[in-house]
PDB file of C-alpha atoms in Angstrom:
ATOM      1  CA  MET A   1      17.477  12.062  14.640  1.00 92.00           C
ATOM      2  CA  THR A   2      19.769  11.408  17.605  1.00 94.00           C
ATOM      3  CA  PHE A   3      19.844   7.997  19.256  1.00 96.00           C
ATOM      4  CA  GLU A   4      18.385   9.579  22.421  1.00 97.00           C
ATOM      5  CA  ARG A   5      15.339  10.753  20.451  1.00 96.00           C
ATOM      6  CA  ILE A   6      15.100   7.411  18.619  1.00 97.00           C
ATOM      7  CA  LYS A   7      15.027   5.553  21.965  1.00 97.00           C
ATOM      8  CA  GLN A   8      12.408   7.966  23.290  1.00 97.00           C
ATOM      9  CA  ILE A   9      10.082   7.143  20.388  1.00 98.00           C
ATOM     10  CA  LEU A  10      10.804   3.420  20.241  1.00 98.00           C
ATOM     11  CA  LYS A  11      10.250   2.795  23.949  1.00 98.00           C
ATOM     12  CA  THR A  12       6.559   3.612  23.451  1.00 98.00           C
ATOM     13  CA  LYS A  13       6.221   1.033  20.644  1.00 98.00           C
ATOM     14  CA  THR A  14       5.157  -2.605  20.576  1.00 98.00           C
ATOM     15  CA  VAL A  15       6.318  -5.017  17.882  1.00 98.00           C
ATOM     16  CA  GLY A  16       4.826  -8.482  17.428  1.00 98.00           C
ATOM     17  CA  ILE A  17       7.088 -11.264  16.229  1.00 98.00           C
ATOM     18  CA  ALA A  18       5.389 -14.405  14.934  1.00 98.00           C
ATOM     19  CA  GLY A  19       7.864 -17.267  15.066  1.00 98.00           C
ATOM     20  CA  CYS A  20      11.197 -17.314  16.931  1.00 98.00           C
ATOM     21  CA  GLY A  21      13.424 -19.236  14.546  1.00 98.00           C
ATOM     22  CA  GLY A  22      16.160 -17.709  12.394  1.00 98.00           C
ATOM     23  CA  LEU A  23      14.178 -14.646  11.355  1.00 98.00           C
ATOM     24  CA  GLY A  24      12.282 -14.038  14.593  1.00 98.00           C
ATOM     25  CA  SER A  25      15.171 -14.468  17.031  1.00 98.00           C
ATOM     26  CA  ASN A  26      17.590 -12.273  15.085  1.00 98.00           C
ATOM     27  CA  CYS A  27      14.949  -9.633  14.327  1.00 98.00           C
ATOM     28  CA  ALA A  28      13.957  -9.485  18.016  1.00 98.00           C
ATOM     29  CA  VAL A  29      17.605  -8.987  19.027  1.00 98.00           C
ATOM     30  CA  ALA A  30      18.017  -6.043  16.621  1.00 98.00           C
ATOM     31  CA  LEU A  31      14.804  -4.420  17.863  1.00 98.00           C
ATOM     32  CA  ALA A  32      15.750  -4.911  21.528  1.00 98.00           C
ATOM     33  CA  ARG A  33      19.187  -3.368  20.879  1.00 98.00           C
ATOM     34  CA  VAL A  34      17.708  -0.171  19.437  1.00 98.00           C
ATOM     35  CA  GLY A  35      15.225   0.089  22.289  1.00 98.00           C
ATOM     36  CA  VAL A  36      11.767  -1.000  21.112  1.00 98.00           C
ATOM     37  CA  GLY A  37       9.666  -0.892  24.290  1.00 98.00           C
ATOM     38  CA  ARG A  38       7.735  -4.135  24.050  1.00 98.00           C
ATOM     39  CA  LEU A  39       8.158  -7.298  22.023  1.00 98.00           C
ATOM     40  CA  ILE A  40       5.440  -9.937  21.737  1.00 98.00           C
ATOM     41  CA  LEU A  41       6.956 -13.315  20.878  1.00 98.00           C
ATOM     42  CA  ALA A  42       5.212 -16.538  19.873  1.00 98.00           C
ATOM     43  CA  ASP A  43       6.679 -19.965  19.076  1.00 98.00           C
ATOM     44  CA  PHE A  44       5.817 -23.493  20.229  1.00 97.00           C
ATOM     45  CA  ASP A  45       9.229 -25.029  19.536  1.00 97.00           C
ATOM     46  CA  LEU A  46      12.249 -25.959  21.655  1.00 98.00           C
ATOM     47  CA  VAL A  47      15.847 -24.911  20.943  1.00 98.00           C
ATOM     48  CA  GLN A  48      17.660 -27.708  19.113  1.00 98.00           C
ATOM     49  CA  GLU A  49      21.321 -28.118  18.240  1.00 98.00           C
ATOM     50  CA  GLY A  50      20.493 -27.826  14.538  1.00 97.00           C
ATOM     51  CA  ASN A  51      19.085 -24.330  15.105  1.00 98.00           C
ATOM     52  CA  LEU A  52      22.412 -22.881  16.251  1.00 98.00           C
ATOM     53  CA  ASN A  53      23.757 -22.405  12.710  1.00 98.00           C
ATOM     54  CA  ARG A  54      21.456 -19.371  12.347  1.00 98.00           C
ATOM     55  CA  GLN A  55      19.171 -18.740  15.307  1.00 98.00           C
ATOM     56  CA  PHE A  56      20.045 -16.447  18.221  1.00 98.00           C
ATOM     57  CA  TYR A  57      20.372 -19.139  20.889  1.00 98.00           C
ATOM     58  CA  PHE A  58      23.291 -20.648  22.747  1.00 98.00           C
ATOM     59  CA  TYR A  59      24.533 -24.218  23.154  1.00 98.00           C
ATOM     60  CA  ASP A  60      23.523 -24.274  26.823  1.00 98.00           C
ATOM     61  CA  GLN A  61      19.933 -23.345  25.876  1.00 98.00           C
ATOM     62  CA  ILE A  62      19.286 -26.557  23.923  1.00 98.00           C
ATOM     63  CA  GLY A  63      15.995 -28.065  25.120  1.00 98.00           C
ATOM     64  CA  MET A  64      14.554 -24.771  26.374  1.00 98.00           C
ATOM     65  CA  LEU A  65      11.399 -23.261  24.925  1.00 98.00           C
ATOM     66  CA  LYS A  66      12.522 -20.832  22.231  1.00 98.00           C
ATOM     67  CA  VAL A  67      10.376 -18.024  23.626  1.00 98.00           C
ATOM     68  CA  ALA A  68      11.885 -18.486  27.110  1.00 98.00           C
ATOM     69  CA  ALA A  69      15.447 -18.678  25.794  1.00 98.00           C
ATOM     70  CA  LEU A  70      14.941 -15.632  23.578  1.00 98.00           C
ATOM     71  CA  LYS A  71      13.452 -13.620  26.436  1.00 98.00           C
ATOM     72  CA  GLN A  72      16.542 -14.473  28.492  1.00 98.00           C
ATOM     73  CA  ASN A  73      18.862 -13.362  25.679  1.00 98.00           C
ATOM     74  CA  LEU A  74      16.945 -10.127  25.049  1.00 98.00           C
ATOM     75  CA  PHE A  75      17.170  -9.191  28.749  1.00 98.00           C
ATOM     76  CA  ARG A  76      20.929  -9.781  28.671  1.00 98.00           C
ATOM     77  CA  ILE A  77      21.135  -7.224  25.857  1.00 98.00           C
ATOM     78  CA  ASN A  78      18.571  -4.715  27.130  1.00 98.00           C
ATOM     79  CA  PRO A  79      17.031  -5.177  30.583  1.00 98.00           C
ATOM     80  CA  ASP A  80      14.492  -2.410  29.872  1.00 97.00           C
ATOM     81  CA  VAL A  81      12.710  -4.240  27.045  1.00 98.00           C
ATOM     82  CA  ARG A  82       9.345  -5.704  28.019  1.00 98.00           C
ATOM     83  CA  VAL A  83       8.716  -9.140  26.553  1.00 98.00           C
ATOM     84  CA  ASN A  84       5.450 -11.079  26.359  1.00 98.00           C
ATOM     85  CA  THR A  85       5.796 -14.715  25.349  1.00 98.00           C
ATOM     86  CA  PHE A  86       3.307 -17.264  24.008  1.00 98.00           C
ATOM     87  CA  ASP A  87       4.496 -20.863  23.691  1.00 98.00           C
ATOM     88  CA  ILE A  88       1.713 -21.918  21.351  1.00 95.00           C
ATOM     89  CA  ARG A  89       1.195 -22.994  17.762  1.00 94.00           C
ATOM     90  CA  LEU A  90      -0.670 -19.940  16.489  1.00 95.00           C
ATOM     91  CA  CYS A  91      -4.076 -20.243  14.867  1.00 95.00           C
ATOM     92  CA  GLN A  92      -5.930 -17.366  13.226  1.00 95.00           C
ATOM     93  CA  SER A  93      -7.819 -16.314  16.365  1.00 96.00           C
ATOM     94  CA  ASP A  94      -4.567 -16.362  18.395  1.00 96.00           C
ATOM     95  CA  ILE A  95      -2.888 -14.121  15.840  1.00 97.00           C
ATOM     96  CA  ILE A  96      -5.724 -11.613  16.032  1.00 97.00           C
ATOM     97  CA  GLU A  97      -5.800 -11.695  19.836  1.00 96.00           C
ATOM     98  CA  ILE A  98      -2.054 -11.615  20.487  1.00 97.00           C
ATOM     99  CA  TYR A  99      -0.997  -9.088  17.852  1.00 97.00           C
ATOM    100  CA  SER A 100      -3.953  -6.690  17.697  1.00 96.00           C
ATOM    101  CA  LYS A 101      -2.240  -4.224  20.054  1.00 94.00           C
ATOM    102  CA  CYS A 102       1.068  -4.160  18.180  1.00 98.00           C
ATOM    103  CA  ASP A 103       2.253  -1.187  16.160  1.00 98.00           C
ATOM    104  CA  VAL A 104       3.868  -3.504  13.589  1.00 98.00           C
ATOM    105  CA  ILE A 105       3.845  -7.279  13.068  1.00 98.00           C
ATOM    106  CA  VAL A 106       6.864  -9.256  11.875  1.00 98.00           C
ATOM    107  CA  GLU A 107       6.140 -12.561  10.146  1.00 98.00           C
ATOM    108  CA  ALA A 108       8.950 -14.985  10.951  1.00 98.00           C
ATOM    109  CA  PHE A 109       7.461 -18.424  10.324  1.00 98.00           C
ATOM    110  CA  ASP A 110       9.232 -21.128   8.351  1.00 96.00           C
ATOM    111  CA  LYS A 111       6.230 -22.870   6.773  1.00 96.00           C
ATOM    112  CA  PRO A 112       4.410 -21.326   3.786  1.00 96.00           C
ATOM    113  CA  GLU A 113       1.018 -22.304   5.246  1.00 95.00           C
ATOM    114  CA  MET A 114       1.762 -20.261   8.374  1.00 96.00           C
ATOM    115  CA  LYS A 115       2.993 -17.334   6.297  1.00 97.00           C
ATOM    116  CA  TYR A 116      -0.321 -17.400   4.458  1.00 95.00           C
ATOM    117  CA  LEU A 117      -2.281 -17.708   7.710  1.00 96.00           C
ATOM    118  CA  ILE A 118      -0.842 -14.509   9.176  1.00 97.00           C
ATOM    119  CA  LEU A 119      -1.039 -12.602   5.896  1.00 96.00           C
ATOM    120  CA  ASP A 120      -4.718 -13.515   5.611  1.00 94.00           C
ATOM    121  CA  ALA A 121      -5.438 -12.709   9.285  1.00 96.00           C
ATOM    122  CA  VAL A 122      -3.742  -9.298   9.157  1.00 96.00           C
ATOM    123  CA  HIS A 123      -5.299  -8.430   5.820  1.00 93.00           C
ATOM    124  CA  ASN A 124      -8.836  -9.347   6.880  1.00 93.00           C
ATOM    125  CA  TYR A 125      -8.899  -8.481  10.587  1.00 96.00           C
ATOM    126  CA  MET A 126      -6.134  -5.918  11.136  1.00 96.00           C
ATOM    127  CA  PRO A 127      -5.963  -4.077   7.796  1.00 94.00           C
ATOM    128  CA  ASP A 128      -4.565  -0.926   9.440  1.00 95.00           C
ATOM    129  CA  LYS A 129      -1.411  -2.748  10.562  1.00 97.00           C
ATOM    130  CA  HIS A 130       1.890  -3.101   8.777  1.00 98.00           C
ATOM    131  CA  LEU A 131       3.049  -6.679   8.251  1.00 98.00           C
ATOM    132  CA  VAL A 132       6.737  -7.283   7.518  1.00 98.00           C
ATOM    133  CA  MET A 133       7.322 -10.701   5.973  1.00 98.00           C
ATOM    134  CA  GLY A 134      10.490 -12.687   5.292  1.00 98.00           C
ATOM    135  CA  VAL A 135      10.357 -14.671   2.082  1.00 98.00           C
ATOM    136  CA  GLY A 136      13.365 -16.445   0.561  1.00 98.00           C
ATOM    137  CA  MET A 137      16.667 -16.638   2.463  1.00 98.00           C
ATOM    138  CA  ALA A 138      18.045 -20.189   2.137  1.00 98.00           C
ATOM    139  CA  GLY A 139      21.561 -20.955   0.932  1.00 98.00           C
ATOM    140  CA  TRP A 140      24.575 -18.644   0.801  1.00 98.00           C
ATOM    141  CA  GLY A 141      26.074 -15.950  -1.422  1.00 98.00           C
ATOM    142  CA  ASP A 142      24.033 -13.919  -3.934  1.00 97.00           C
ATOM    143  CA  ASN A 143      23.914 -10.835  -1.704  1.00 97.00           C
ATOM    144  CA  ASN A 144      22.348  -8.675  -4.374  1.00 97.00           C
ATOM    145  CA  LEU A 145      19.381 -10.999  -4.863  1.00 97.00           C
ATOM    146  CA  ILE A 146      18.138 -10.086  -1.386  1.00 98.00           C
ATOM    147  CA  ARG A 147      15.845  -7.045  -1.407  1.00 97.00           C
ATOM    148  CA  SER A 148      12.536  -5.725  -0.142  1.00 97.00           C
ATOM    149  CA  ARG A 149       9.348  -4.427  -1.710  1.00 95.00           C
ATOM    150  CA  GLN A 150       6.097  -2.976  -0.444  1.00 94.00           C
ATOM    151  CA  SER A 151       2.422  -3.180  -1.390  1.00 91.00           C
ATOM    152  CA  ASP A 152       0.385  -0.890   0.862  1.00 91.00           C
ATOM    153  CA  LYS A 153       1.019  -2.053   4.426  1.00 95.00           C
ATOM    154  CA  LEU A 154       2.643  -5.326   3.377  1.00 96.00           C
ATOM    155  CA  ILE A 155       6.439  -5.367   3.202  1.00 97.00           C
ATOM    156  CA  ILE A 156       8.311  -8.362   1.810  1.00 98.00           C
ATOM    157  CA  CYS A 157      11.999  -8.912   2.645  1.00 98.00           C
ATOM    158  CA  GLY A 158      14.074 -11.657   1.029  1.00 98.00           C
ATOM    159  CA  ASP A 159      15.008 -13.000  -2.381  1.00 97.00           C
ATOM    160  CA  GLU A 160      11.540 -14.538  -2.917  1.00 97.00           C
ATOM    161  CA  ILE A 161      13.284 -17.405  -4.717  1.00 95.00           C
ATOM    162  CA  ASN A 162      15.374 -19.638  -2.502  1.00 96.00           C
ATOM    163  CA  ALA A 163      13.240 -22.055  -0.493  1.00 96.00           C
ATOM    164  CA  ILE A 164      14.747 -24.445   2.024  1.00 96.00           C
ATOM    165  CA  ALA A 165      15.893 -27.777   0.604  1.00 96.00           C
ATOM    166  CA  ASP A 166      18.380 -30.500   1.607  1.00 96.00           C
ATOM    167  CA  GLU A 167      20.927 -28.987  -0.767  1.00 96.00           C
ATOM    168  CA  CYS A 168      19.963 -25.421   0.134  1.00 97.00           C
ATOM    169  CA  PRO A 169      19.808 -25.101   3.925  1.00 97.00           C
ATOM    170  CA  PRO A 170      19.137 -21.874   5.801  1.00 98.00           C
ATOM    171  CA  LEU A 171      22.415 -20.467   7.216  1.00 98.00           C
ATOM    172  CA  ALA A 172      23.300 -17.607   9.565  1.00 98.00           C
ATOM    173  CA  PRO A 173      24.458 -14.999   7.019  1.00 98.00           C
ATOM    174  CA  ARG A 174      21.491 -14.863   4.631  1.00 98.00           C
ATOM    175  CA  VAL A 175      18.924 -15.545   7.375  1.00 98.00           C
ATOM    176  CA  GLY A 176      20.515 -12.792   9.468  1.00 98.00           C
ATOM    177  CA  ILE A 177      20.461 -10.364   6.534  1.00 98.00           C
ATOM    178  CA  VAL A 178      16.737 -10.888   5.985  1.00 98.00           C
ATOM    179  CA  ALA A 179      15.957 -10.774   9.736  1.00 98.00           C
ATOM    180  CA  ASN A 180      17.809  -7.473  10.058  1.00 98.00           C
ATOM    181  CA  MET A 181      16.175  -6.188   6.882  1.00 98.00           C
ATOM    182  CA  GLN A 182      12.826  -6.873   8.550  1.00 98.00           C
ATOM    183  CA  ALA A 183      13.963  -5.018  11.685  1.00 98.00           C
ATOM    184  CA  ASN A 184      15.136  -2.144   9.458  1.00 98.00           C
ATOM    185  CA  ALA A 185      11.712  -2.012   7.764  1.00 98.00           C
ATOM    186  CA  VAL A 186      10.087  -1.924  11.219  1.00 98.00           C
ATOM    187  CA  LEU A 187      12.224   1.089  12.167  1.00 98.00           C
ATOM    188  CA  GLU A 188      11.241   2.930   8.998  1.00 97.00           C
ATOM    189  CA  ILE A 189       7.575   2.349   9.868  1.00 98.00           C
ATOM    190  CA  LEU A 190       8.002   3.436  13.502  1.00 98.00           C
ATOM    191  CA  LEU A 191      10.404   6.360  12.987  1.00 97.00           C
ATOM    192  CA  GLY A 192       9.544   7.446   9.445  1.00 95.00           C
ATOM    193  CA  VAL A 193      12.076   7.946   6.678  1.00 92.00           C
ATOM    194  CA  ASN A 194      15.297   9.536   7.955  1.00 90.00           C
ATOM    195  CA  GLU A 195      15.672  12.957   6.343  1.00 87.00           C
ATOM    196  CA  HIS A 196      19.334  13.131   7.356  1.00 89.00           C
ATOM    197  CA  GLN A 197      20.183  10.026   5.392  1.00 90.00           C
ATOM    198  CA  ILE A 198      21.192   9.877   1.724  1.00 89.00           C
ATOM    199  CA  HIS A 199      18.557   7.863  -0.141  1.00 86.00           C
ATOM    200  CA  THR A 200      19.875   7.922  -3.699  1.00 85.00           C
ATOM    201  CA  GLU A 201      22.425   5.515  -5.068  1.00 82.00           C
ATOM    202  CA  ARG A 202      25.925   6.666  -5.979  1.00 81.00           C
ATOM    203  CA  THR A 203      26.211   6.822  -9.768  1.00 74.00           C
TER     204      THR A 203
ATOM    205  CA  MET B   1      -2.634  -4.142 -22.321  1.00 95.00           C
ATOM    206  CA  LYS B   2       0.137  -3.065 -20.001  1.00 96.00           C
ATOM    207  CA  ILE B   3       0.072  -4.019 -16.337  1.00 96.00           C
ATOM    208  CA  ILE B   4       2.512  -3.623 -13.494  1.00 96.00           C
ATOM    209  CA  LEU B   5       3.495  -7.112 -12.417  1.00 96.00           C
ATOM    210  CA  ASN B   6       5.741  -7.311  -9.357  1.00 94.00           C
ATOM    211  CA  ASN B   7       6.857  -3.676  -9.823  1.00 91.00           C
ATOM    212  CA  LYS B   8       7.710  -4.134 -13.527  1.00 93.00           C
ATOM    213  CA  VAL B   9       5.657  -3.042 -16.534  1.00 96.00           C
ATOM    214  CA  GLU B  10       4.637  -6.047 -18.637  1.00 95.00           C
ATOM    215  CA  GLU B  11       2.718  -6.090 -21.873  1.00 95.00           C
ATOM    216  CA  PHE B  12       0.220  -8.768 -22.911  1.00 94.00           C
ATOM    217  CA  ALA B  13      -1.619  -9.268 -26.210  1.00 92.00           C
ATOM    218  CA  ALA B  14      -5.005  -9.726 -24.528  1.00 92.00           C
ATOM    219  CA  ASP B  15      -7.082  -6.646 -23.557  1.00 93.00           C
ATOM    220  CA  GLN B  16      -7.866  -8.275 -20.236  1.00 94.00           C
ATOM    221  CA  PHE B  17      -7.753 -11.674 -18.568  1.00 95.00           C
ATOM    222  CA  ASN B  18      -8.497 -13.313 -15.248  1.00 96.00           C
ATOM    223  CA  ILE B  19      -5.933 -14.346 -12.635  1.00 97.00           C
ATOM    224  CA  THR B  20      -5.988 -18.005 -13.696  1.00 95.00           C
ATOM    225  CA  GLU B  21      -5.056 -16.939 -17.235  1.00 95.00           C
ATOM    226  CA  LEU B  22      -2.357 -14.566 -15.967  1.00 95.00           C
ATOM    227  CA  LEU B  23      -0.736 -17.318 -13.889  1.00 95.00           C
ATOM    228  CA  LYS B  24      -0.851 -19.647 -16.906  1.00 94.00           C
ATOM    229  CA  ALA B  25       0.672 -17.007 -19.194  1.00 93.00           C
ATOM    230  CA  LYS B  26       3.516 -16.395 -16.712  1.00 94.00           C
ATOM    231  CA  ASN B  27       3.880 -20.113 -15.975  1.00 93.00           C
ATOM    232  CA  PHE B  28       3.414 -19.503 -12.231  1.00 93.00           C
ATOM    233  CA  THR B  29       2.556 -23.026 -11.112  1.00 90.00           C
ATOM    234  CA  PHE B  30       3.655 -22.769  -7.463  1.00 90.00           C
ATOM    235  CA  LYS B  31       0.961 -23.816  -4.978  1.00 87.00           C
ATOM    236  CA  MET B  32       1.393 -21.173  -2.277  1.00 91.00           C
ATOM    237  CA  LEU B  33       0.842 -17.961  -4.179  1.00 94.00           C
ATOM    238  CA  VAL B  34      -0.444 -14.692  -2.810  1.00 95.00           C
ATOM    239  CA  ILE B  35      -2.063 -12.439  -5.393  1.00 96.00           C
ATOM    240  CA  LYS B  36      -2.881  -8.788  -4.873  1.00 95.00           C
ATOM    241  CA  VAL B  37      -4.585  -6.682  -7.536  1.00 95.00           C
ATOM    242  CA  ASN B  38      -4.414  -2.935  -6.892  1.00 93.00           C
ATOM    243  CA  GLY B  39      -3.744  -3.672  -3.238  1.00 88.00           C
ATOM    244  CA  HIS B  40      -6.647  -6.087  -2.784  1.00 89.00           C
ATOM    245  CA  LEU B  41      -5.898  -9.657  -1.748  1.00 92.00           C
ATOM    246  CA  VAL B  42      -7.465 -12.129  -4.187  1.00 94.00           C
ATOM    247  CA  LYS B  43      -8.508 -15.484  -2.739  1.00 92.00           C
ATOM    248  CA  LYS B  44      -7.783 -18.668  -4.683  1.00 91.00           C
ATOM    249  CA  SER B  45     -11.518 -19.230  -5.180  1.00 93.00           C
ATOM    250  CA  GLU B  46     -11.688 -15.830  -6.893  1.00 95.00           C
ATOM    251  CA  HIS B  47      -8.863 -16.382  -9.410  1.00 95.00           C
ATOM    252  CA  ALA B  48     -11.190 -17.265 -12.288  1.00 95.00           C
ATOM    253  CA  THR B  49     -13.530 -14.343 -11.642  1.00 96.00           C
ATOM    254  CA  THR B  50     -10.991 -11.592 -10.905  1.00 96.00           C
ATOM    255  CA  ILE B  51     -10.232  -9.589 -14.031  1.00 96.00           C
ATOM    256  CA  VAL B  52      -6.878  -7.919 -14.678  1.00 96.00           C
ATOM    257  CA  LYS B  53      -7.026  -5.018 -17.123  1.00 96.00           C
ATOM    258  CA  ASP B  54      -4.798  -2.301 -18.548  1.00 96.00           C
ATOM    259  CA  GLY B  55      -3.055  -0.243 -15.870  1.00 96.00           C
ATOM    260  CA  ASP B  56      -3.635  -2.690 -13.011  1.00 97.00           C
ATOM    261  CA  ASP B  57      -0.959  -3.224 -10.373  1.00 96.00           C
ATOM    262  CA  VAL B  58      -0.543  -6.937  -9.717  1.00 96.00           C
ATOM    263  CA  MET B  59       1.604  -8.562  -7.057  1.00 95.00           C
ATOM    264  CA  VAL B  60       2.334 -12.276  -7.259  1.00 96.00           C
ATOM    265  CA  LEU B  61       4.173 -13.480  -4.179  1.00 96.00           C
ATOM    266  CA  HIS B  62       5.590 -17.000  -3.931  1.00 96.00           C
ATOM    267  CA  LEU B  63       5.291 -18.019  -0.279  1.00 96.00           C
ATOM    268  CA  ILE B  64       8.339 -20.246  -0.079  1.00 95.00           C
ATOM    269  CA  SER B  65       9.625 -22.029   3.020  1.00 96.00           C
ATOM    270  CA  GLY B  66      12.228 -20.610   5.398  1.00 95.00           C
ATOM    271  CA  GLY B  67      12.235 -18.457   8.467  1.00 93.00           C
TER     272      GLY B  67
END
């Protein structure tokens, strides 16, 4: 598929991104670059200096709402992307309301309780929708531990092992890998599997 | 019985068991677990009453922090 055709398809699509931290901000950037038509962003937090080691914000955006700062950054990359922002702490009814019109939903929360909340909401109220989750990306190194797997419409990206801890902080490389893996999974859902790509491993 | 647990075939001596017993056998003690049996999400309150038997496809997802 040519990039012209890819853009043509993607511009008609809407992707919901729940959380605009390390996963959400980087995933949104990748999707805006390839031309997804509409992104629906939600996060209640402000940009802090400590976020800049992995999240797609700039030093001069410290103190801004993350959704506002991210919208600004996405427009600088692709002025054609449409962005809807919600600066709220999502509850189950918000998730259903905000994301029910999306073609795919990306889970990009940091807290396990929130990850469960969206999984439960999508499973029970939007069972026809794909949910792409990020689970396990703290620390550095161990490239080959990072992977993805699928169960029906649920796709999990990450190592599923490394939680955040004082001695195991989230850092740009691994967080960015998982965020882009989520964006890559979104493309496969929206565009289908690329027939012109080699899918077997070299032996 | 043989089940598929997290995409891998695993064999257990029992003919069947419930989710609580499966988690105990695998020593999965983490609090935030998501369990799917043959694609169906199993709530925590249903762990003791949900039976896993030969041929079932079970997903145990540890919802760890980070995002």
